[in-house]
PDB file of C-alpha atoms in Angstrom:
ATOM      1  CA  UNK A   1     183.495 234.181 -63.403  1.00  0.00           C
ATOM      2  CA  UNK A   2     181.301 235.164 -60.340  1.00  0.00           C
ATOM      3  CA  UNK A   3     180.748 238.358 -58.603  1.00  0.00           C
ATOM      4  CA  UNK A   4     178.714 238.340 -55.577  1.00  0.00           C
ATOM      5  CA  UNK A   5     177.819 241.536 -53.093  1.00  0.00           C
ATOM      6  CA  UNK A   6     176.764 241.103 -49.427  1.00  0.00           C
ATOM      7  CA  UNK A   7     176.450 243.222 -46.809  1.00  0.00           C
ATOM      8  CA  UNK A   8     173.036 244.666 -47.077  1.00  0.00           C
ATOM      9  CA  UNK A   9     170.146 245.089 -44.691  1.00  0.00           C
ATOM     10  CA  UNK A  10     167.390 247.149 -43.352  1.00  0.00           C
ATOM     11  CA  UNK A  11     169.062 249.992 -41.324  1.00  0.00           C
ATOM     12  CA  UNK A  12     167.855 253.690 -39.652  1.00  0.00           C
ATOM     13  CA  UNK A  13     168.144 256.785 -41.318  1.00  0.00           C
ATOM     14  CA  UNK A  14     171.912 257.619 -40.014  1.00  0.00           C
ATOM     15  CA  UNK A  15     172.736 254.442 -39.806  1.00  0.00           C
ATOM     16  CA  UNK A  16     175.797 252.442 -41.062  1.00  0.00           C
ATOM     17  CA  UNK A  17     175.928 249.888 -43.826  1.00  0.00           C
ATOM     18  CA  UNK A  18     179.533 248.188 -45.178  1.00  0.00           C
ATOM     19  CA  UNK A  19     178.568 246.283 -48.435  1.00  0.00           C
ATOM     20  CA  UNK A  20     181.992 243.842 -49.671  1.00  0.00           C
ATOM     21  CA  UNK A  21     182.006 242.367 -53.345  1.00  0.00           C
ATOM     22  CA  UNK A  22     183.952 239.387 -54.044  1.00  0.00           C
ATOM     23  CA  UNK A  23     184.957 237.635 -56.981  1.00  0.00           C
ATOM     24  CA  UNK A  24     185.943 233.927 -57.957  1.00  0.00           C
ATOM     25  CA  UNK A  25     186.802 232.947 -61.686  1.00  0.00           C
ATOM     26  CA  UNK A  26     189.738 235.852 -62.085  1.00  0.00           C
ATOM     27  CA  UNK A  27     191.519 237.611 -60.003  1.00  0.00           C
ATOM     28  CA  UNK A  28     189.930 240.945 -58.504  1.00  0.00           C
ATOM     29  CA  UNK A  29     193.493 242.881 -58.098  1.00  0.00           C
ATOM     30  CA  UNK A  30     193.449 243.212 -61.795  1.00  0.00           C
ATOM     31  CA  UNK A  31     190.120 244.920 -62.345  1.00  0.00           C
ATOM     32  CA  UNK A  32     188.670 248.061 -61.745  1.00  0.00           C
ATOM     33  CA  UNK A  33     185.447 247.273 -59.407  1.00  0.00           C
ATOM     34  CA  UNK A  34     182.688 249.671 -59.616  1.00  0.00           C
ATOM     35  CA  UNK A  35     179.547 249.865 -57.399  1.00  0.00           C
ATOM     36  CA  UNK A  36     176.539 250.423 -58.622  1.00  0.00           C
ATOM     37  CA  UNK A  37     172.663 250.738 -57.112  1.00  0.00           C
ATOM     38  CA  UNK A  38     169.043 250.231 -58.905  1.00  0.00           C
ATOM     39  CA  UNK A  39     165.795 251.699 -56.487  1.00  0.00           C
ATOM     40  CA  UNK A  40     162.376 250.768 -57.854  1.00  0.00           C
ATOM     41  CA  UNK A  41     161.069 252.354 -61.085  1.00  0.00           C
ATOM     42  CA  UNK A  42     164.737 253.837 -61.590  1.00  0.00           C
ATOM     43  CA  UNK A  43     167.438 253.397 -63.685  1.00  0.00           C
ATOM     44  CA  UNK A  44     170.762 252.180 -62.475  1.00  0.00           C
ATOM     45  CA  UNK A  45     173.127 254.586 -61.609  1.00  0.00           C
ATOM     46  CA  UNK A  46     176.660 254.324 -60.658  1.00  0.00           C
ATOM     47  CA  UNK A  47     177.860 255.057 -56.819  1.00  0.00           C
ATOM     48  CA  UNK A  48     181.409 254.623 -56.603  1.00  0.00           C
ATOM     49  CA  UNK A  49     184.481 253.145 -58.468  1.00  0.00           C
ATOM     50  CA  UNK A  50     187.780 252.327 -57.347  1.00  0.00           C
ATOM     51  CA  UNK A  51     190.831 251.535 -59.924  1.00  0.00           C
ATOM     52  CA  UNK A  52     192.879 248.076 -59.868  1.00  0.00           C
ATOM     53  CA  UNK A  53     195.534 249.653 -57.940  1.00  0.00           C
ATOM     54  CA  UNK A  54     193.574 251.603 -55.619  1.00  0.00           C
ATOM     55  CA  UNK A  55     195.106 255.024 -56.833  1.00  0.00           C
ATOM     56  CA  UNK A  56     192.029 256.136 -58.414  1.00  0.00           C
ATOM     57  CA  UNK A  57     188.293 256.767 -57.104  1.00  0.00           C
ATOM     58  CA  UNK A  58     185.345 258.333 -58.049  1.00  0.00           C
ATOM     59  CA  UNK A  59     181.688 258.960 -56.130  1.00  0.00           C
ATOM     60  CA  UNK A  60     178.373 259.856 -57.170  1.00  0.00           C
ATOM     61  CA  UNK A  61     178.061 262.930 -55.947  1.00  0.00           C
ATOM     62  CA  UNK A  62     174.837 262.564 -53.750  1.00  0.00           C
ATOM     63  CA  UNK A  63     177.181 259.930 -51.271  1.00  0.00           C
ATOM     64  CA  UNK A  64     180.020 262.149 -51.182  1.00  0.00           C
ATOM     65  CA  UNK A  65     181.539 262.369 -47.992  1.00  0.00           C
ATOM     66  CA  UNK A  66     179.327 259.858 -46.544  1.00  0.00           C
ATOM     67  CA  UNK A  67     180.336 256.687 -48.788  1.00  0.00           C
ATOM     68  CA  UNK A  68     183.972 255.371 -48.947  1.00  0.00           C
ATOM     69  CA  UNK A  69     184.618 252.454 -51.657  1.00  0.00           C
ATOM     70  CA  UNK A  70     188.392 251.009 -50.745  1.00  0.00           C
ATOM     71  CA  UNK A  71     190.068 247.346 -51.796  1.00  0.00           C
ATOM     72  CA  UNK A  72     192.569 244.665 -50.340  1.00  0.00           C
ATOM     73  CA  UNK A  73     193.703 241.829 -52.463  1.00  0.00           C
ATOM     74  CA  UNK A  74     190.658 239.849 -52.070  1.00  0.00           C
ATOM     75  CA  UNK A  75     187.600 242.342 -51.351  1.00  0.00           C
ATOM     76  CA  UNK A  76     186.009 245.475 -52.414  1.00  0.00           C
ATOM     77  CA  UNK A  77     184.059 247.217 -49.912  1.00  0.00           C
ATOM     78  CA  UNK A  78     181.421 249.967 -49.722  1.00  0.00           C
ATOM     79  CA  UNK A  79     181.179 251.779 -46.454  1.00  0.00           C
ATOM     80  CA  UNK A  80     178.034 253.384 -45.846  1.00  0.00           C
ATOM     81  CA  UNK A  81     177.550 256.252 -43.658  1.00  0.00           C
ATOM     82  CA  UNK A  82     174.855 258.499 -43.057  1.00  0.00           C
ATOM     83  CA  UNK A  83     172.727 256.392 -44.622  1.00  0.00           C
ATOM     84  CA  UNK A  84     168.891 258.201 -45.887  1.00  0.00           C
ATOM     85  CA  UNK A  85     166.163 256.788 -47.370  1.00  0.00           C
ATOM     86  CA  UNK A  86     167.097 257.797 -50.890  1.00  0.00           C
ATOM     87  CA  UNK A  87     169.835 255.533 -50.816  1.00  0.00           C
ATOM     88  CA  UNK A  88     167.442 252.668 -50.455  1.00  0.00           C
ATOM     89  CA  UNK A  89     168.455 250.035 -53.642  1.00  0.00           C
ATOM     90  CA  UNK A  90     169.828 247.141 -54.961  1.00  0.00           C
ATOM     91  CA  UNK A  91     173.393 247.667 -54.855  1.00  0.00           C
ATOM     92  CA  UNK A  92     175.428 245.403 -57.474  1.00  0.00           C
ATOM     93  CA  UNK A  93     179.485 245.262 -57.981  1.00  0.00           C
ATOM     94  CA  UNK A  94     181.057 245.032 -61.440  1.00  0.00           C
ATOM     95  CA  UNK A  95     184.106 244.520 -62.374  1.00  0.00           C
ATOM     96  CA  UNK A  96     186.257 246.219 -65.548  1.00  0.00           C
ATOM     97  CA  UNK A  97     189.535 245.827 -67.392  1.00  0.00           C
ATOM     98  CA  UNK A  98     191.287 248.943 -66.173  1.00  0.00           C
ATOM     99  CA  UNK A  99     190.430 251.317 -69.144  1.00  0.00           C
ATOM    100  CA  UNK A 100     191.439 255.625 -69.414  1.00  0.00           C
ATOM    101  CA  UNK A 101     188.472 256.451 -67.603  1.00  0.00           C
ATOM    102  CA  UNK A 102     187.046 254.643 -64.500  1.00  0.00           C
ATOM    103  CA  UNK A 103     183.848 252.491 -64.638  1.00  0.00           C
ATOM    104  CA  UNK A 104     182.401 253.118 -68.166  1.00  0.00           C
ATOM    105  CA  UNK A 105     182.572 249.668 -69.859  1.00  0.00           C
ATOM    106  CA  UNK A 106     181.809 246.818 -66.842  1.00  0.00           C
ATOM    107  CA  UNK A 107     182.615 243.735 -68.146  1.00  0.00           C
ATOM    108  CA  UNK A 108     181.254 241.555 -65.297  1.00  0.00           C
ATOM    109  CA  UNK A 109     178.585 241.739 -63.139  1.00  0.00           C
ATOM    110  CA  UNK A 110     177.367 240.648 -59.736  1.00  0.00           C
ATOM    111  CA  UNK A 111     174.176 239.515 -58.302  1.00  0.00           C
ATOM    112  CA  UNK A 112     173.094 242.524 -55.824  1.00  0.00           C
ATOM    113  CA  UNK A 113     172.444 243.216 -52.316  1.00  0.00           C
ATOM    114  CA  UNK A 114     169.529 244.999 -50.708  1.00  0.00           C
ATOM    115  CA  UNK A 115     169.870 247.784 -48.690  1.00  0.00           C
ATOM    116  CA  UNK A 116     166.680 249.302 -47.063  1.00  0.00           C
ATOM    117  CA  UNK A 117     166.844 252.790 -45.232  1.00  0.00           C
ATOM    118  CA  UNK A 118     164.047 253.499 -42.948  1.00  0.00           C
ATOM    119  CA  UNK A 119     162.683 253.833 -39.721  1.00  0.00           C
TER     120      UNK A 119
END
């Protein structure tokens, strides 16, 4: 069971970032897929989350209306707008067994991506 982000980079303050997560091992339709950053000398919070069937999301509320998390039936994706320097992390996808509420028990995780904002 593998989960593996991509999509990161250095970009500009304003800029545009679209992270995707894939999986291999099981089949992503079935899972809730959460995404989730870690910036130096902080703890890991969670950004977005998107149910199995796409009917459900959820946003931190700092990338509100800048961040959109959607899902086909092999990809997760993460599109960053708007992009400032705060939102400078790791960013990791995880995958969960659809539970009641979205994104509290991940049961798989994925190696991250780096995304720098700066100029």
């Amino acid at each position: 069971v593998q989960l593996q982000a991509s999509g990161g980079g250095l970009v500009q303050p304003g800029g545009s970032l679209r992270l995707s997560c894939a999986a291999s091992g099981f089949t992503l339709d079935d899972y809730t897929i959460g995404w989730f950053r870690q910036a130096p000398g902080k703890e890991r919070e969670g950004v977005s989350c998107i149910s199995h069937n796409a009917g459900n999301t959820k946003y931190l509320d700092s990338v509100k209306g800048r961040f959109t998390i959607s899902r086909d039936n092999a990809m997760v994706y993460l599109q960053m707008n708007n992009l400032k320097p705060e939102d400078t992390a790791i960013y990791y996808c995880a995958a969960e067994w659809p539970r009641k509420r979205l994104c509290t028990g991940m049961d798989y995780w994925g190696k991250g991506t780096q995304v720098t904002v700066s100029s």
